[in-house]
Tab-separated table of C-alpha atoms and ligand atoms in Angstrom:
chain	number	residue	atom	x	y	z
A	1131	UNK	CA	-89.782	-30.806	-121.452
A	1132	UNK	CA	-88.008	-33.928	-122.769
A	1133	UNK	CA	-88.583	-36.634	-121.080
A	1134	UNK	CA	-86.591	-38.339	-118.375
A	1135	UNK	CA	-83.091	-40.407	-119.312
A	1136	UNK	CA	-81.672	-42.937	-116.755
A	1137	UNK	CA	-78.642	-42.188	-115.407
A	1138	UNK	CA	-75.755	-43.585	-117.278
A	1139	UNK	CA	-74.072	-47.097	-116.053
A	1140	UNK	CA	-71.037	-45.836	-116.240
A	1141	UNK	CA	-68.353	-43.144	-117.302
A	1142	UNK	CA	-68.042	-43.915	-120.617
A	1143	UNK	CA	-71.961	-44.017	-120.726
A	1144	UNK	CA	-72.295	-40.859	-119.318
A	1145	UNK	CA	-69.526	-39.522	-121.818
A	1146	UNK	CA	-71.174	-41.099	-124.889
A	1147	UNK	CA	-74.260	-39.189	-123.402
A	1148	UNK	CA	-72.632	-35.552	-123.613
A	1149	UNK	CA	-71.205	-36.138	-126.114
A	1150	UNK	CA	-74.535	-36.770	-127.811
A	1151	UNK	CA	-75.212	-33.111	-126.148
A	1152	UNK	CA	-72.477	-31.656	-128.288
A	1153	UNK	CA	-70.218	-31.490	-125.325
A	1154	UNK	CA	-66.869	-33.181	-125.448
A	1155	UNK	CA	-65.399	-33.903	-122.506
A	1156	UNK	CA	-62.353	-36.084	-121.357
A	1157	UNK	CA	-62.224	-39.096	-119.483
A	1158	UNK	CA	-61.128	-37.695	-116.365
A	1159	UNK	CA	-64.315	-34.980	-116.310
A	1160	UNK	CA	-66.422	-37.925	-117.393
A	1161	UNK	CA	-65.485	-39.971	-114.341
A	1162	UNK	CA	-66.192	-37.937	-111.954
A	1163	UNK	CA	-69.313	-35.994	-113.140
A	1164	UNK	CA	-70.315	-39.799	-113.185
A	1165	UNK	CA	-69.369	-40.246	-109.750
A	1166	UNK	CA	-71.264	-36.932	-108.689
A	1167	UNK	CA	-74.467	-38.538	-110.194
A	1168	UNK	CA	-74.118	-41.824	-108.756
A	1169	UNK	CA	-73.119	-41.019	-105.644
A	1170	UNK	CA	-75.655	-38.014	-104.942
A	1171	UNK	CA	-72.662	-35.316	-104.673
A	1172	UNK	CA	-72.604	-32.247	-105.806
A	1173	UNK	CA	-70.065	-31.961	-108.581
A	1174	UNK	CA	-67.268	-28.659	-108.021
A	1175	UNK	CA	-65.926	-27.737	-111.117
A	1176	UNK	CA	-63.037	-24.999	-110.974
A	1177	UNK	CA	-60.940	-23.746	-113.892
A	1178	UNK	CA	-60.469	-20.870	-116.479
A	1179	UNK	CA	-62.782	-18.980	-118.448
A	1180	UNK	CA	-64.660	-20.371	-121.441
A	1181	UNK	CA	-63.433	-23.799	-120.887
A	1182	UNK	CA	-66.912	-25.178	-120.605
A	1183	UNK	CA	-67.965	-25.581	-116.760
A	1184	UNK	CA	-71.001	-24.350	-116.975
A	1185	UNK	CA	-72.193	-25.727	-120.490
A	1186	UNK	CA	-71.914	-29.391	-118.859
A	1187	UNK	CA	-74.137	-28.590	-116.507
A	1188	UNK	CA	-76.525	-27.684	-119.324
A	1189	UNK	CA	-75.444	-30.649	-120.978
A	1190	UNK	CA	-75.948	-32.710	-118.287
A	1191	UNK	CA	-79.755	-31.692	-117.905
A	1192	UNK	CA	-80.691	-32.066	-121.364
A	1193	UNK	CA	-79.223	-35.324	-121.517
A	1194	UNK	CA	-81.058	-36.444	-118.706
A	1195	UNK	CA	-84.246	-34.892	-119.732
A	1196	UNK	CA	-83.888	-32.626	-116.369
A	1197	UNK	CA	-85.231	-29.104	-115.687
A	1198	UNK	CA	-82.077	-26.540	-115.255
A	1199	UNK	CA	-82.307	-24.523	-112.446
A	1200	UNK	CA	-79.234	-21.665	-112.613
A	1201	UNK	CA	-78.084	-19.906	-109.793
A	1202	UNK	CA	-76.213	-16.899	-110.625
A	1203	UNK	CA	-74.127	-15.535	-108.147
A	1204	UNK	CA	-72.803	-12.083	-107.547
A	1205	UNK	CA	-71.498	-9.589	-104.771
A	1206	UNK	CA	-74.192	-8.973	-102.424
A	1207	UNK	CA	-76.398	-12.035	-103.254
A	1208	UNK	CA	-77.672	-12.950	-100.361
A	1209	UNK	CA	-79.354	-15.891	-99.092
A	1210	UNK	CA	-83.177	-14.753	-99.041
A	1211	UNK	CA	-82.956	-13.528	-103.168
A	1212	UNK	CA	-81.469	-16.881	-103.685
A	1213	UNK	CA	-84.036	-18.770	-102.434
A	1214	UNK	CA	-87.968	-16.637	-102.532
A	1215	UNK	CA	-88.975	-13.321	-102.917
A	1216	UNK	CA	-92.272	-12.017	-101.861
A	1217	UNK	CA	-94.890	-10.186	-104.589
A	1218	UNK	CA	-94.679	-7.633	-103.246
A	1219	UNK	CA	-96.875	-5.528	-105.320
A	1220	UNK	CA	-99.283	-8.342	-105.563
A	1221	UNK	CA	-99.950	-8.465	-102.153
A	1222	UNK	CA	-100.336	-4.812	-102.141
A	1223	UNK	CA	-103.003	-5.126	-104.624
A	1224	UNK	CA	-104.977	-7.827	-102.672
A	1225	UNK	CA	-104.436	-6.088	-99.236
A	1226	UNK	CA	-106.202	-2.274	-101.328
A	1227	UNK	CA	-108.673	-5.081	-102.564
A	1228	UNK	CA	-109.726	-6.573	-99.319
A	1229	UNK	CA	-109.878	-3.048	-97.613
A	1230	UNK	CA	-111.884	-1.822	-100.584
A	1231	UNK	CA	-114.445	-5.022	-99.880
A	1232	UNK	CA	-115.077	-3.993	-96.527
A	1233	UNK	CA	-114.963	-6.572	-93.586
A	1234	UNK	CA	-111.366	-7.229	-93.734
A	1235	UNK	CA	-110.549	-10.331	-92.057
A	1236	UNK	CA	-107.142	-9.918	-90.575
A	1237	UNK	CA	-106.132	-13.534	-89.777
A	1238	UNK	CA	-107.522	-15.071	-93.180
A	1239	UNK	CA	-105.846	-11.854	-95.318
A	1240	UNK	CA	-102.574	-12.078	-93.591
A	1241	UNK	CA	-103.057	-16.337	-94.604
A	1242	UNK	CA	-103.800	-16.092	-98.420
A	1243	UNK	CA	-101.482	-12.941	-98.428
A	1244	UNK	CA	-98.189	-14.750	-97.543
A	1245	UNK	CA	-99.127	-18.145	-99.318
A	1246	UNK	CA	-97.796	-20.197	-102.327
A	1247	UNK	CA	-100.060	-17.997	-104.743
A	1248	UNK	CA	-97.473	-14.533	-103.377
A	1249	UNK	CA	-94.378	-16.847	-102.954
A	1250	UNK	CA	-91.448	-15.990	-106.110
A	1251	UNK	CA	-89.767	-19.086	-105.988
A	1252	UNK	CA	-86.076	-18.708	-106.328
A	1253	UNK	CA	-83.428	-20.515	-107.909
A	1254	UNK	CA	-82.680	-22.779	-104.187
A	1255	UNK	CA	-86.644	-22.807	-103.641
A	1256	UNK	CA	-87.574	-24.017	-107.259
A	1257	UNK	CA	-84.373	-26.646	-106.649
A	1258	UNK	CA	-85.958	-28.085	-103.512
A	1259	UNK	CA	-89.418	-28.143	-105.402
A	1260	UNK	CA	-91.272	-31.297	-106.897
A	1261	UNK	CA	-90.288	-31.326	-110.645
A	1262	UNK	CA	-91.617	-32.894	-113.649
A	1263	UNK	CA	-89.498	-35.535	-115.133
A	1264	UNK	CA	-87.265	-35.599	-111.411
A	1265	UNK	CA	-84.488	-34.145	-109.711
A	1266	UNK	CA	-83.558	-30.831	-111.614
A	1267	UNK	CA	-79.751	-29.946	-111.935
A	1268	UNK	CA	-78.929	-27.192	-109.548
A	1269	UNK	CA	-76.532	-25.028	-111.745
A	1270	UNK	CA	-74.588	-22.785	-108.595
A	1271	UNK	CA	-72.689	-20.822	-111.101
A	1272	UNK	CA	-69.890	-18.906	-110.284
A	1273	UNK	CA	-69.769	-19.287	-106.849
A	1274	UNK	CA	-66.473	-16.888	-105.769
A	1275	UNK	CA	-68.523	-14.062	-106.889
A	1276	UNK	CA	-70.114	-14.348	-103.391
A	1277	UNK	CA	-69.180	-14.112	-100.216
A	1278	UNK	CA	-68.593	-16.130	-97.063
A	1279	UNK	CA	-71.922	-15.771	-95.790
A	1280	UNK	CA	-73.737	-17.056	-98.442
A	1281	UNK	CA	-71.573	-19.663	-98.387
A	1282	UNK	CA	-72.285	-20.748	-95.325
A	1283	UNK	CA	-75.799	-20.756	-96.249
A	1284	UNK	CA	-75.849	-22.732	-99.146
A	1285	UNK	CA	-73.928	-25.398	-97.237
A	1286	UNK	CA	-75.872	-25.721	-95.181
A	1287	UNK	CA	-78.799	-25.596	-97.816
A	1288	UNK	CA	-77.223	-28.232	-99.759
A	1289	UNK	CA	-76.100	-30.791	-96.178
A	1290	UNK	CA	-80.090	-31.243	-96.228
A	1291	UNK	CA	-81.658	-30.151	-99.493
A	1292	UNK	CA	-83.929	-28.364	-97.915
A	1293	UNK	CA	-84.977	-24.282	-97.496
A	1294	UNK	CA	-86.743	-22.699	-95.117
A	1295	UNK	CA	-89.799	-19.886	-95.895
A	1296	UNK	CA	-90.619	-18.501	-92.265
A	1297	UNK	CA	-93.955	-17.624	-93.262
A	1298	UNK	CA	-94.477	-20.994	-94.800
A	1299	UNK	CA	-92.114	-23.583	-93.291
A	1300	UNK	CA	-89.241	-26.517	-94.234
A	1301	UNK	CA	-89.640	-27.222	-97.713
A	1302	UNK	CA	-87.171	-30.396	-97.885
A	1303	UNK	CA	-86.081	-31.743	-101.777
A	1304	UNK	CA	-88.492	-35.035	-102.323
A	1305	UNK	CA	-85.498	-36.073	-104.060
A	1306	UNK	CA	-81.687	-34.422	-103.869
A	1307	UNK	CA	-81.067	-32.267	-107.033
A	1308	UNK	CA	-78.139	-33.144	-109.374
A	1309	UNK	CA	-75.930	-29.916	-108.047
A	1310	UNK	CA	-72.782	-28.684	-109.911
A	1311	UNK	CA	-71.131	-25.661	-108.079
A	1312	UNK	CA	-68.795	-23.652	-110.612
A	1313	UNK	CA	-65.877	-21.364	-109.656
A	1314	UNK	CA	-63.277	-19.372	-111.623
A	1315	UNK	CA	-61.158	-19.089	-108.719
A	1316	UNK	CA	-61.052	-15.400	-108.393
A	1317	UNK	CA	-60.934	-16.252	-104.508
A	1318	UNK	CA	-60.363	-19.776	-102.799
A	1319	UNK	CA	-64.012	-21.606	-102.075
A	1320	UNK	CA	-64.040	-22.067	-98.145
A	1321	UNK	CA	-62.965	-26.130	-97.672
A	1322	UNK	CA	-65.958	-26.707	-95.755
A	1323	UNK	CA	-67.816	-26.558	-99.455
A	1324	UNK	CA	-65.784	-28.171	-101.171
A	1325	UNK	CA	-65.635	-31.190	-98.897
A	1326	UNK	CA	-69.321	-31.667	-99.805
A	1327	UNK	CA	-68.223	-31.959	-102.818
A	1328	UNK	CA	-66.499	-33.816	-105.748
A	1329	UNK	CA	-63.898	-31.262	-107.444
A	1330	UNK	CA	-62.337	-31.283	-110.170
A	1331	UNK	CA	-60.198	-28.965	-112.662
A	1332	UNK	CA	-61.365	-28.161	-115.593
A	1333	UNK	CA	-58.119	-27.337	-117.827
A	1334	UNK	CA	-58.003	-26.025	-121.468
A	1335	UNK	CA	-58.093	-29.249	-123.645
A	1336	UNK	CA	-55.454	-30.751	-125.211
A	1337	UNK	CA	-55.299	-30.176	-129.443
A	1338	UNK	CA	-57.779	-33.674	-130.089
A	1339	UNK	CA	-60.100	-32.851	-127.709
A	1340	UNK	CA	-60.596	-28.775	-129.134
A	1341	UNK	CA	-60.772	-30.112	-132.217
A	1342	UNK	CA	-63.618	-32.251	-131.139
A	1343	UNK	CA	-65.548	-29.628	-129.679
A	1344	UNK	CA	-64.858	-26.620	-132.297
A	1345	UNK	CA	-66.257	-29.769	-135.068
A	1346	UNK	CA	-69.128	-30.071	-132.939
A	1347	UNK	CA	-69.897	-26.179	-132.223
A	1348	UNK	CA	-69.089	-24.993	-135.590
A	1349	UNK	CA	-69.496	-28.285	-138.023
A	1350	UNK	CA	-69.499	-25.623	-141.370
A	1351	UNK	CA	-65.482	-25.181	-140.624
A	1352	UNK	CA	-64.110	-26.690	-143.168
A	1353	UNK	CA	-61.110	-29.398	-141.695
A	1354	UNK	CA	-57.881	-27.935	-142.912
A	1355	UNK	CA	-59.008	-24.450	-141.240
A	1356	UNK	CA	-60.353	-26.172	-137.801
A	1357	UNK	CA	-57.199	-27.421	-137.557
A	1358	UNK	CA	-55.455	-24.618	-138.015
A	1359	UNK	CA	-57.506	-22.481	-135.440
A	1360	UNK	CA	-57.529	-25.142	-132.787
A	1361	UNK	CA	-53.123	-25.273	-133.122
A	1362	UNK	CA	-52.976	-21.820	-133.474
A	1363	UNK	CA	-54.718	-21.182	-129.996
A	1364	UNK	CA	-53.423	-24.226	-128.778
A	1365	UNK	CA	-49.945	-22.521	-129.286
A	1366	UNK	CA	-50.978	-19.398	-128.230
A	1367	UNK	CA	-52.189	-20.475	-124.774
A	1368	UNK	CA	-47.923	-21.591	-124.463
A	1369	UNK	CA	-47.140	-17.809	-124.103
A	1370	UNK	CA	-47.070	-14.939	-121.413
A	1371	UNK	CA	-50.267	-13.473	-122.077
A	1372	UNK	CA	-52.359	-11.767	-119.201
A	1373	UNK	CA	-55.611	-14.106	-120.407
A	1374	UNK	CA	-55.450	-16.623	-122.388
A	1375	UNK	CA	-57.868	-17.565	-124.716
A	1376	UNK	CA	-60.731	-19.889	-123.633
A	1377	UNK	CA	-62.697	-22.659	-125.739
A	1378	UNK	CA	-65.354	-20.323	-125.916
A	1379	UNK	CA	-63.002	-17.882	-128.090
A	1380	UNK	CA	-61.951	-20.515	-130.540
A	1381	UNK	CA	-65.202	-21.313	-130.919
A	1382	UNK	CA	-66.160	-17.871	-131.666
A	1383	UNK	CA	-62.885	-17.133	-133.886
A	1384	UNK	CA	-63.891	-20.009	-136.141
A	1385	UNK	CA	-67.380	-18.205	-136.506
A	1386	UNK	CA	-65.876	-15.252	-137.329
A	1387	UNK	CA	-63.524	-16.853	-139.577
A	1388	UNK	CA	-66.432	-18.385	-141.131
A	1389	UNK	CA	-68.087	-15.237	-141.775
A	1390	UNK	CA	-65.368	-13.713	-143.172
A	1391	UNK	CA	-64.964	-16.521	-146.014
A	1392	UNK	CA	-61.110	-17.200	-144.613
A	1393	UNK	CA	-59.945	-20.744	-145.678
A	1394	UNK	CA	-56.505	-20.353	-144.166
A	1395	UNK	CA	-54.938	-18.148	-141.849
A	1396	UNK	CA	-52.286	-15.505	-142.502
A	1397	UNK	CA	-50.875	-12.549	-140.368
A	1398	UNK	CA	-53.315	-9.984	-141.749
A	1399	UNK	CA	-56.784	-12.015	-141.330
A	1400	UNK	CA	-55.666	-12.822	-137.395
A	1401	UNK	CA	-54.605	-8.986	-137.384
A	1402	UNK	CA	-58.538	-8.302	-138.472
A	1403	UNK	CA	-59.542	-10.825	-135.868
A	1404	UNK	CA	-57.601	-10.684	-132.963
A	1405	UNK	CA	-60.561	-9.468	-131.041
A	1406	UNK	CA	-62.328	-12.497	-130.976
A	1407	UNK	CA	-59.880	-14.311	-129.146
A	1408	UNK	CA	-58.090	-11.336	-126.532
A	1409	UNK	CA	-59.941	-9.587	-124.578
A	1410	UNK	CA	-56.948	-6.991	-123.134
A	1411	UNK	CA	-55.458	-4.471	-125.072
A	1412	UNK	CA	-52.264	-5.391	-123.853
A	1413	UNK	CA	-52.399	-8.883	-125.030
A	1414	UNK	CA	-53.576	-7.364	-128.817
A	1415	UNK	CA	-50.712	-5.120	-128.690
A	1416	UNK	CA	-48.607	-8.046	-128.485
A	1417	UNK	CA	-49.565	-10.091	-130.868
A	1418	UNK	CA	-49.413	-7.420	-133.509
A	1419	UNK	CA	-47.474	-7.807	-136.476
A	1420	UNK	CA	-44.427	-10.128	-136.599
A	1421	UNK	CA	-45.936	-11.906	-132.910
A	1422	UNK	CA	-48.521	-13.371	-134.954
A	1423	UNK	CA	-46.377	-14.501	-137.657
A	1424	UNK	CA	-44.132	-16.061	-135.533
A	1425	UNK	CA	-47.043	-17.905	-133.865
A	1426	UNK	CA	-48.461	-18.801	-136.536
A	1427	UNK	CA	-45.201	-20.039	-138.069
A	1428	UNK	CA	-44.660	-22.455	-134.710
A	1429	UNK	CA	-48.206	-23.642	-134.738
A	1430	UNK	CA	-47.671	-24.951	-138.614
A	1431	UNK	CA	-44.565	-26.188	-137.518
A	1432	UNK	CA	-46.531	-28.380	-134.406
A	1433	UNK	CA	-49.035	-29.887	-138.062
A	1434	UNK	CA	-46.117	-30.578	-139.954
A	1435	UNK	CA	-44.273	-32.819	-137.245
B	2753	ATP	N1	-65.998	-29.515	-123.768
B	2753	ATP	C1	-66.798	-28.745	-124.502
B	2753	ATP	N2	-67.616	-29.277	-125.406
B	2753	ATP	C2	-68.425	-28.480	-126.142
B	2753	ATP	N3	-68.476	-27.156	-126.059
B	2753	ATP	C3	-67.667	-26.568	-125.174
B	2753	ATP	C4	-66.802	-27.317	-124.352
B	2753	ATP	N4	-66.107	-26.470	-123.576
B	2753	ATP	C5	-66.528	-25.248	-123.886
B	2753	ATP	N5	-67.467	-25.291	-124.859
B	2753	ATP	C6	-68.107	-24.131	-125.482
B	2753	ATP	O1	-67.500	-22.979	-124.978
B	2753	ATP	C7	-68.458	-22.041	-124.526
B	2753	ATP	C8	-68.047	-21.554	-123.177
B	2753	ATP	O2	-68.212	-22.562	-122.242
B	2753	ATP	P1	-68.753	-22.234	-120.789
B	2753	ATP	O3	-69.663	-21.073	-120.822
B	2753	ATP	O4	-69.246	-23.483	-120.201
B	2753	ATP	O5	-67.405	-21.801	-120.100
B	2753	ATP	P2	-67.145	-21.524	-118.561
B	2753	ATP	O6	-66.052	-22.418	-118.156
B	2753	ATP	O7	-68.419	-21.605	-117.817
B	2753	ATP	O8	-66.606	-20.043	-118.627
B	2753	ATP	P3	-66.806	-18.845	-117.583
B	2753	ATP	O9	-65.876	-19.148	-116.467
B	2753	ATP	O10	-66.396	-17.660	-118.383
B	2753	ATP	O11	-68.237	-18.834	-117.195
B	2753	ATP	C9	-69.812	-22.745	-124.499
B	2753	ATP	O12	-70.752	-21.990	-125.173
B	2753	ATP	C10	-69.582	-24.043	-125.234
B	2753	ATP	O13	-70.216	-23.959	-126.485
B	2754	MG	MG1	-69.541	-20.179	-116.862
C-alpha cells in the first residue's frame, strides 16, 4: 500500500494531485471534490456514462495513498450484503468439528462461531474498519441501481459512519471515510441523500480538456490524430444520437486506432470502427456512409477555424 499523502491545501493542489493520477479534471470538479475532503462530505457525482465519475474516486485514493473500498450497487442489494456476510460454510465446518470432539459447549461454540474470525466484512463494514495508512475512500458506485430502501439505509449509515453486526455490536468509523456516491441518473437520488452531500455534474469535457485526458490515457497517439479523434467526438456528441459517446469511448477509439496503424481519419477507417464509440445499432446505422463524412468534414472545419 503506498503510503499516506496529506490532503491537498487547496483546489488547485488537489487538481495538480489528479492530475499526477492521470486524471484530468476541471476546475469546477476540482473545487468541490476539494471541498468534500476538507469538509468531511461525501462527494455526489452525477452525469453520463464514461465521463470519469468513478475513475476519480480511484484517483483520489491513490493519490492519497488510501485503501479503495467499492461498493457496487445493483437491484436487490440490500443492506445486510452491503455491509457482512456470515461464513457460512465455515461455521458449518466448526459446528461438525465441535460435535465430532464430543462435549460441545453450547455458549462458548455459539461465541467463537459468530465472531470476527466467521465475520465477511463487506464493502460498508470494511469502510467503517481501522485501515492502514487512514480513512479509506468509500467508492458507493452507481447508486440508482438500488432502491429506496437501501437508500435509506446507507443514509443513515453514512449520518454516523457507523454499522451495526447484531451478533457483534456498533462498529463506529475511528475516522469518517472519504465517501463519493456516483449516479447515472437512471432514476432521481431521494433529496434526503443528496443533502448529505456535495453534488456535482459531471459533463462531457470541453475539446482542451479531452485532449488532456486521451494524451494522458493513450500517450502513443501521435498529436495530429488525438486531435482529430477528440473533435471528431467532440462534434459528434452535437447530434441526435440515442447515446452519445463517453470519454471512455474516445479513449478506447484512439486504442483501436492505434492498433490499426491509422494516422488520420477517413470515412472508411471510422466505418471499420464505429463500434468502439456506439453502442446502439441505431446510432451505427446512422452514421453510415455520407453521416460520417459529413461529420468528419464539420469537425475539420472546427481545426481549421
Ligand atoms: N477526466 C478524466 N481523466 C482521465 N481519464 C478519464 C477521465 N474521464 C474519464 N476517463 C477515462 O474514461 C474511462 C471511463 O471513466 P469512468 O469509468 O470513471 O466513467 P463513469 O463516469 O464512471 O462511467 P459509468 O457511468 O459508465 O460508470 C476511465 O477508464 C478513464 O480512463
Ligand atoms: Mg462508473
Amino acid at each position: 500500500m503506498p503510503h499516506t499523502v496529506a490532503l491537498p491545501k487547496n483546489a488547485d493542489a488537489l487538481q495538480a494531485m489528479l492530475g499526477d493520477q492521470g486524471y484530468i479534471c476541471d476546475r469546477a470538479l476540482g473545487v468541490v471534490a476539494f471541498l468534500a475532503l476538507k469538509l468531511g462530505r461525501p462527494l455526489f457525482l452525477e452525469g453520463e456514462a464514461g465521463v470519469g465519475k468513478t475513475e476519480i474516486a480511484k484517483a483520489i485514493a491513490s493519490g492519497l495513498g488510501r485503501k479503495l473500498i467499492r461498493l457496487q450497487c445493483y437491484e436487490g442489494l440490500d443492506a445486510a450484503s452491503a455491509v457482512y456476510e456470515w461464513n457460512f460454510a465455515a461455521q458449518m465446518v466448526a459446528v461438525r468439528t465441535a460435535e465430532a470432539a464430543g462435549g460441545m459447549d453450547r455458549d462458548a461454540l455459539e461465541g467463537e462461531l459468530f465472531s470476527d474470525k466467521y465475520l465477511m466484512k463487506r464493502a460498508l463494514l470494511d469502510a467503517m474498519s481501522p485501515q492502514e495508512g487512514g480513512a479509506p475512500v468509500l467508492l458507493i458506485d452507481e447508486l440508482d441501481r438500488t432502491d429506496a430502501p437501501f437508500e435509506a439505509f446507507l443514509l443513515e449509515a453514512l449520518s454516523d459512519f457507523q454499522v451495526t453486526v447484531p451478533e457483534l455490536g456498533t462498529i463506529k468509523a475511528p475516522e469518517p471515510p472519504i465517501v463519493i456516491v456516483t449516479s447515472n441518473r437512471t432514476r432521481e437520488v431521494h433529496d434526503a441523500l443528496k443533502r448529505r452531500c456535495l453534488y456535482h455534474w459531471v459533463d462531457y469535457p470541453d475539446f482542451d480538456r479531452e485532449l488532456a485526458v486521451l494524451n494522458a490515457r493513450v500517450p502513443a497517439a501521435a498529436a495530429d490524430l488525438s486531435r482529430e479523434i477528440v473533435r471528431f467526438v467532440q462534434t459528434l456528441r452535437t447530434e441526435d444520437l440515442f447515446k452519445k459517446p463517453g470519454v471512455a469511448e474516445t479513449i478506447d477509439w484512439a486504442k483501436c486506432l492505434l492498433a490499426l496503424d491509422v494516422v488520420s481519419l477517413s470515412p472508411d477507417v471510422i466505418a471499420d470502427t464505429l463500434g468502439a464509440i456506439l453502442k446502439y445499432q441505431d446510432d451505427i446505422t446512422r452514421l453510415q456512409g455520407a453521416e460520417a463524412t459529413r461529420i468528419l468534414d464539420e469537425a475539420r472545419n472546427e481545426i481549421a477555424e
